[in-house]
């Protein structure tokens, strides 16, 4: 058995207001073999579906109520919850950049700008950027903001799953103004975006089951590569990207078929190729994350977190039977 250094994780999940069973934000700890075990409930809060750990604070989307929460963190203890509006319905993603938090609201397609107080002890909704558009699939009846990231302090990329667009915003004086966009293939449904060295960005299509590579050059996104996810079939939904520490492989959750798609990344990072797909050992892999050479998968509908050791060929191998956790949707490491 390979012994792994101890790690501690927060796990968020969908609760009763999202017709699921999570009781709040919980703590999990790693075993010697690298798999995770449940420890305790850290915060009794409804549907904390997405988490960001930022030093002594933890931010969470409260997806059912349309709010964002900030907690003080002392080790594994969360306290003093402070909440504010997300600027829309069903916030599903947060980006924290210093004193600013951007909330992507799936339900309304809006982007909420949330300001932290000067002493960083509270948060308050400041304003909202409104978007429009739709796509050809039933899930694309309107705009659905699903993720965002700061490229620099004044530039934000956001993904609109509903409108098949990467939106490029200027951020100034606490507000977002769209300055450009990249139109993606119809029905692609962009969901997750990951920044890589060399001004590269990997974009995942939830509905189109594709993986795109872009380069940010001369303040424009230029597409370098596009592939289909191995093992995925029509009707599946792709969920999240995880990148190996050595940059050689990418891993993608595929819901419904319940797979982890494995991609090989070129040495320069500018292209990817399909390698294989393995079972996620559960139902509905909503979030996946890598730490060292262990891949953790939050299987929402089977109420479990499965842990895999990555072998020398980049293939995930299940370490131990999955651990029971109610309706898990997100894992964030705190130690």
PDB file of N, CA and C in Angstrom, residues 204-206 209 229-240 251-262 276-280 282-288 297 299:
ATOM      1  N   UNK A 204     -14.631  22.915 -20.958  1.00  0.00           N
ATOM      2  CA  UNK A 204     -15.392  21.670 -21.018  1.00  0.00           C
ATOM      3  C   UNK A 204     -16.834  21.948 -21.424  1.00  0.00           C
ATOM      4  N   UNK A 205     -17.351  21.152 -22.355  1.00  0.00           N
ATOM      5  CA  UNK A 205     -18.748  21.258 -22.770  1.00  0.00           C
ATOM      6  C   UNK A 205     -19.601  20.214 -22.068  1.00  0.00           C
ATOM      7  N   UNK A 206     -20.499  20.670 -21.200  1.00  0.00           N
ATOM      8  CA  UNK A 206     -21.366  19.729 -20.475  1.00  0.00           C
ATOM      9  C   UNK A 206     -22.275  18.968 -21.424  1.00  0.00           C
ATOM     10  N   UNK A 209     -20.223  17.406 -24.745  1.00  0.00           N
ATOM     11  CA  UNK A 209     -19.276  16.362 -24.352  1.00  0.00           C
ATOM     12  C   UNK A 209     -17.943  16.516 -25.075  1.00  0.00           C
ATOM     13  N   UNK A 229     -15.011  13.663 -25.695  1.00  0.00           N
ATOM     14  CA  UNK A 229     -14.599  12.947 -24.488  1.00  0.00           C
ATOM     15  C   UNK A 229     -14.700  11.442 -24.707  1.00  0.00           C
ATOM     16  N   UNK A 230     -13.643  10.703 -24.399  1.00  0.00           N
ATOM     17  CA  UNK A 230     -13.704   9.248 -24.574  1.00  0.00           C
ATOM     18  C   UNK A 230     -14.736   8.623 -23.641  1.00  0.00           C
ATOM     19  N   UNK A 231     -15.518   7.696 -24.188  1.00  0.00           N
ATOM     20  CA  UNK A 231     -16.504   6.969 -23.410  1.00  0.00           C
ATOM     21  C   UNK A 231     -17.852   7.642 -23.301  1.00  0.00           C
ATOM     22  N   UNK A 232     -17.931   8.945 -23.569  1.00  0.00           N
ATOM     23  CA  UNK A 232     -19.189   9.673 -23.414  1.00  0.00           C
ATOM     24  C   UNK A 232     -20.114   9.425 -24.595  1.00  0.00           C
ATOM     25  N   UNK A 233     -21.421   9.363 -24.315  1.00  0.00           N
ATOM     26  CA  UNK A 233     -22.413   9.147 -25.369  1.00  0.00           C
ATOM     27  C   UNK A 233     -23.507  10.202 -25.230  1.00  0.00           C
ATOM     28  N   UNK A 234     -24.255  10.418 -26.292  1.00  0.00           N
ATOM     29  CA  UNK A 234     -25.327  11.408 -26.293  1.00  0.00           C
ATOM     30  C   UNK A 234     -26.270  11.171 -25.116  1.00  0.00           C
ATOM     31  N   UNK A 235     -26.588  12.257 -24.426  1.00  0.00           N
ATOM     32  CA  UNK A 235     -27.415  12.160 -23.234  1.00  0.00           C
ATOM     33  C   UNK A 235     -26.618  12.245 -21.946  1.00  0.00           C
ATOM     34  N   UNK A 236     -25.311  12.020 -22.024  1.00  0.00           N
ATOM     35  CA  UNK A 236     -24.440  12.215 -20.864  1.00  0.00           C
ATOM     36  C   UNK A 236     -24.278  13.705 -20.591  1.00  0.00           C
ATOM     37  N   UNK A 237     -23.705  14.021 -19.434  1.00  0.00           N
ATOM     38  CA  UNK A 237     -23.375  15.399 -19.079  1.00  0.00           C
ATOM     39  C   UNK A 237     -21.973  15.430 -18.472  1.00  0.00           C
ATOM     40  N   UNK A 238     -21.089  16.202 -19.084  1.00  0.00           N
ATOM     41  CA  UNK A 238     -19.749  16.374 -18.518  1.00  0.00           C
ATOM     42  C   UNK A 238     -19.821  17.352 -17.360  1.00  0.00           C
ATOM     43  N   UNK A 239     -18.934  17.182 -16.358  1.00  0.00           N
ATOM     44  CA  UNK A 239     -19.106  17.969 -15.134  1.00  0.00           C
ATOM     45  C   UNK A 239     -17.909  18.831 -14.750  1.00  0.00           C
ATOM     46  N   UNK A 240     -16.709  18.291 -14.695  1.00  0.00           N
ATOM     47  CA  UNK A 240     -15.586  19.067 -14.162  1.00  0.00           C
ATOM     48  C   UNK A 240     -14.268  18.537 -14.694  1.00  0.00           C
ATOM     49  N   UNK A 251      -8.527  14.915 -16.452  1.00  0.00           N
ATOM     50  CA  UNK A 251      -9.587  13.991 -16.051  1.00  0.00           C
ATOM     51  C   UNK A 251     -10.904  14.759 -16.038  1.00  0.00           C
ATOM     52  N   UNK A 252     -11.950  14.118 -16.548  1.00  0.00           N
ATOM     53  CA  UNK A 252     -13.247  14.773 -16.687  1.00  0.00           C
ATOM     54  C   UNK A 252     -14.330  13.841 -16.180  1.00  0.00           C
ATOM     55  N   UNK A 253     -15.211  14.367 -15.318  1.00  0.00           N
ATOM     56  CA  UNK A 253     -16.362  13.587 -14.884  1.00  0.00           C
ATOM     57  C   UNK A 253     -17.424  13.546 -15.968  1.00  0.00           C
ATOM     58  N   UNK A 254     -18.010  12.367 -16.175  1.00  0.00           N
ATOM     59  CA  UNK A 254     -19.079  12.182 -17.160  1.00  0.00           C
ATOM     60  C   UNK A 254     -20.269  11.564 -16.437  1.00  0.00           C
ATOM     61  N   UNK A 255     -21.327  12.365 -16.262  1.00  0.00           N
ATOM     62  CA  UNK A 255     -22.512  11.907 -15.556  1.00  0.00           C
ATOM     63  C   UNK A 255     -23.438  11.115 -16.489  1.00  0.00           C
ATOM     64  N   UNK A 256     -24.261  10.312 -15.900  1.00  0.00           N
ATOM     65  CA  UNK A 256     -25.187   9.368 -16.518  1.00  0.00           C
ATOM     66  C   UNK A 256     -24.468   8.093 -16.910  1.00  0.00           C
ATOM     67  N   UNK A 257     -23.442   8.148 -17.780  1.00  0.00           N
ATOM     68  CA  UNK A 257     -22.620   6.962 -18.011  1.00  0.00           C
ATOM     69  C   UNK A 257     -21.700   6.681 -16.823  1.00  0.00           C
ATOM     70  N   UNK A 258     -21.544   7.697 -15.949  1.00  0.00           N
ATOM     71  CA  UNK A 258     -20.801   7.553 -14.696  1.00  0.00           C
ATOM     72  C   UNK A 258     -19.357   7.097 -14.928  1.00  0.00           C
ATOM     73  N   UNK A 259     -18.636   7.974 -15.632  1.00  0.00           N
ATOM     74  CA  UNK A 259     -17.260   7.692 -16.027  1.00  0.00           C
ATOM     75  C   UNK A 259     -16.331   8.821 -15.614  1.00  0.00           C
ATOM     76  N   UNK A 260     -15.058   8.497 -15.578  1.00  0.00           N
ATOM     77  CA  UNK A 260     -13.990   9.483 -15.587  1.00  0.00           C
ATOM     78  C   UNK A 260     -13.277   9.340 -16.921  1.00  0.00           C
ATOM     79  N   UNK A 261     -13.413  10.350 -17.787  1.00  0.00           N
ATOM     80  CA  UNK A 261     -12.716  10.355 -19.074  1.00  0.00           C
ATOM     81  C   UNK A 261     -11.279  10.821 -18.850  1.00  0.00           C
ATOM     82  N   UNK A 262     -10.344  10.124 -19.464  1.00  0.00           N
ATOM     83  CA  UNK A 262      -8.922  10.422 -19.285  1.00  0.00           C
ATOM     84  C   UNK A 262      -8.352  10.920 -20.609  1.00  0.00           C
ATOM     85  N   UNK A 276      -8.628   7.081 -22.415  1.00  0.00           N
ATOM     86  CA  UNK A 276      -9.522   6.010 -22.008  1.00  0.00           C
ATOM     87  C   UNK A 276     -10.608   6.583 -21.107  1.00  0.00           C
ATOM     88  N   UNK A 277     -11.452   5.726 -20.596  1.00  0.00           N
ATOM     89  CA  UNK A 277     -12.445   6.109 -19.600  1.00  0.00           C
ATOM     90  C   UNK A 277     -12.585   4.973 -18.604  1.00  0.00           C
ATOM     91  N   UNK A 278     -12.794   5.320 -17.326  1.00  0.00           N
ATOM     92  CA  UNK A 278     -12.957   4.325 -16.271  1.00  0.00           C
ATOM     93  C   UNK A 278     -14.213   4.661 -15.473  1.00  0.00           C
ATOM     94  N   UNK A 279     -14.739   3.691 -14.757  1.00  0.00           N
ATOM     95  CA  UNK A 279     -15.909   3.921 -13.922  1.00  0.00           C
ATOM     96  C   UNK A 279     -15.589   4.901 -12.800  1.00  0.00           C
ATOM     97  N   UNK A 280     -16.562   5.766 -12.477  1.00  0.00           N
ATOM     98  CA  UNK A 280     -16.395   6.681 -11.348  1.00  0.00           C
ATOM     99  C   UNK A 280     -16.739   6.007 -10.025  1.00  0.00           C
ATOM    100  N   UNK A 282     -19.590   5.148  -8.778  1.00  0.00           N
ATOM    101  CA  UNK A 282     -20.738   5.751  -8.111  1.00  0.00           C
ATOM    102  C   UNK A 282     -21.695   6.277  -9.153  1.00  0.00           C
ATOM    103  N   UNK A 283     -22.601   7.149  -8.713  1.00  0.00           N
ATOM    104  CA  UNK A 283     -23.633   7.675  -9.598  1.00  0.00           C
ATOM    105  C   UNK A 283     -23.583   9.200  -9.611  1.00  0.00           C
ATOM    106  N   UNK A 284     -23.377   9.763 -10.795  1.00  0.00           N
ATOM    107  CA  UNK A 284     -23.423  11.206 -11.057  1.00  0.00           C
ATOM    108  C   UNK A 284     -22.197  11.925 -10.473  1.00  0.00           C
ATOM    109  N   UNK A 285     -21.037  11.767 -11.120  1.00  0.00           N
ATOM    110  CA  UNK A 285     -19.804  12.418 -10.648  1.00  0.00           C
ATOM    111  C   UNK A 285     -19.842  13.925 -10.902  1.00  0.00           C
ATOM    112  N   UNK A 286     -20.253  14.688  -9.900  1.00  0.00           N
ATOM    113  CA  UNK A 286     -20.480  16.117 -10.088  1.00  0.00           C
ATOM    114  C   UNK A 286     -19.191  16.922 -10.016  1.00  0.00           C
ATOM    115  N   UNK A 287     -18.266  16.537  -9.134  1.00  0.00           N
ATOM    116  CA  UNK A 287     -17.006  17.274  -8.993  1.00  0.00           C
ATOM    117  C   UNK A 287     -15.872  16.278  -8.825  1.00  0.00           C
ATOM    118  N   UNK A 288     -14.740  16.587  -9.442  1.00  0.00           N
ATOM    119  CA  UNK A 288     -13.543  15.774  -9.278  1.00  0.00           C
ATOM    120  C   UNK A 288     -12.374  16.704  -8.982  1.00  0.00           C
ATOM    121  N   UNK A 297     -13.582  11.876  -6.246  1.00  0.00           N
ATOM    122  CA  UNK A 297     -14.770  12.073  -7.067  1.00  0.00           C
ATOM    123  C   UNK A 297     -15.992  12.163  -6.163  1.00  0.00           C
ATOM    124  N   UNK A 299     -19.642  11.710  -5.976  1.00  0.00           N
ATOM    125  CA  UNK A 299     -20.735  11.052  -6.684  1.00  0.00           C
ATOM    126  C   UNK A 299     -22.051  11.417  -6.005  1.00  0.00           C
TER     127      UNK A 299
END
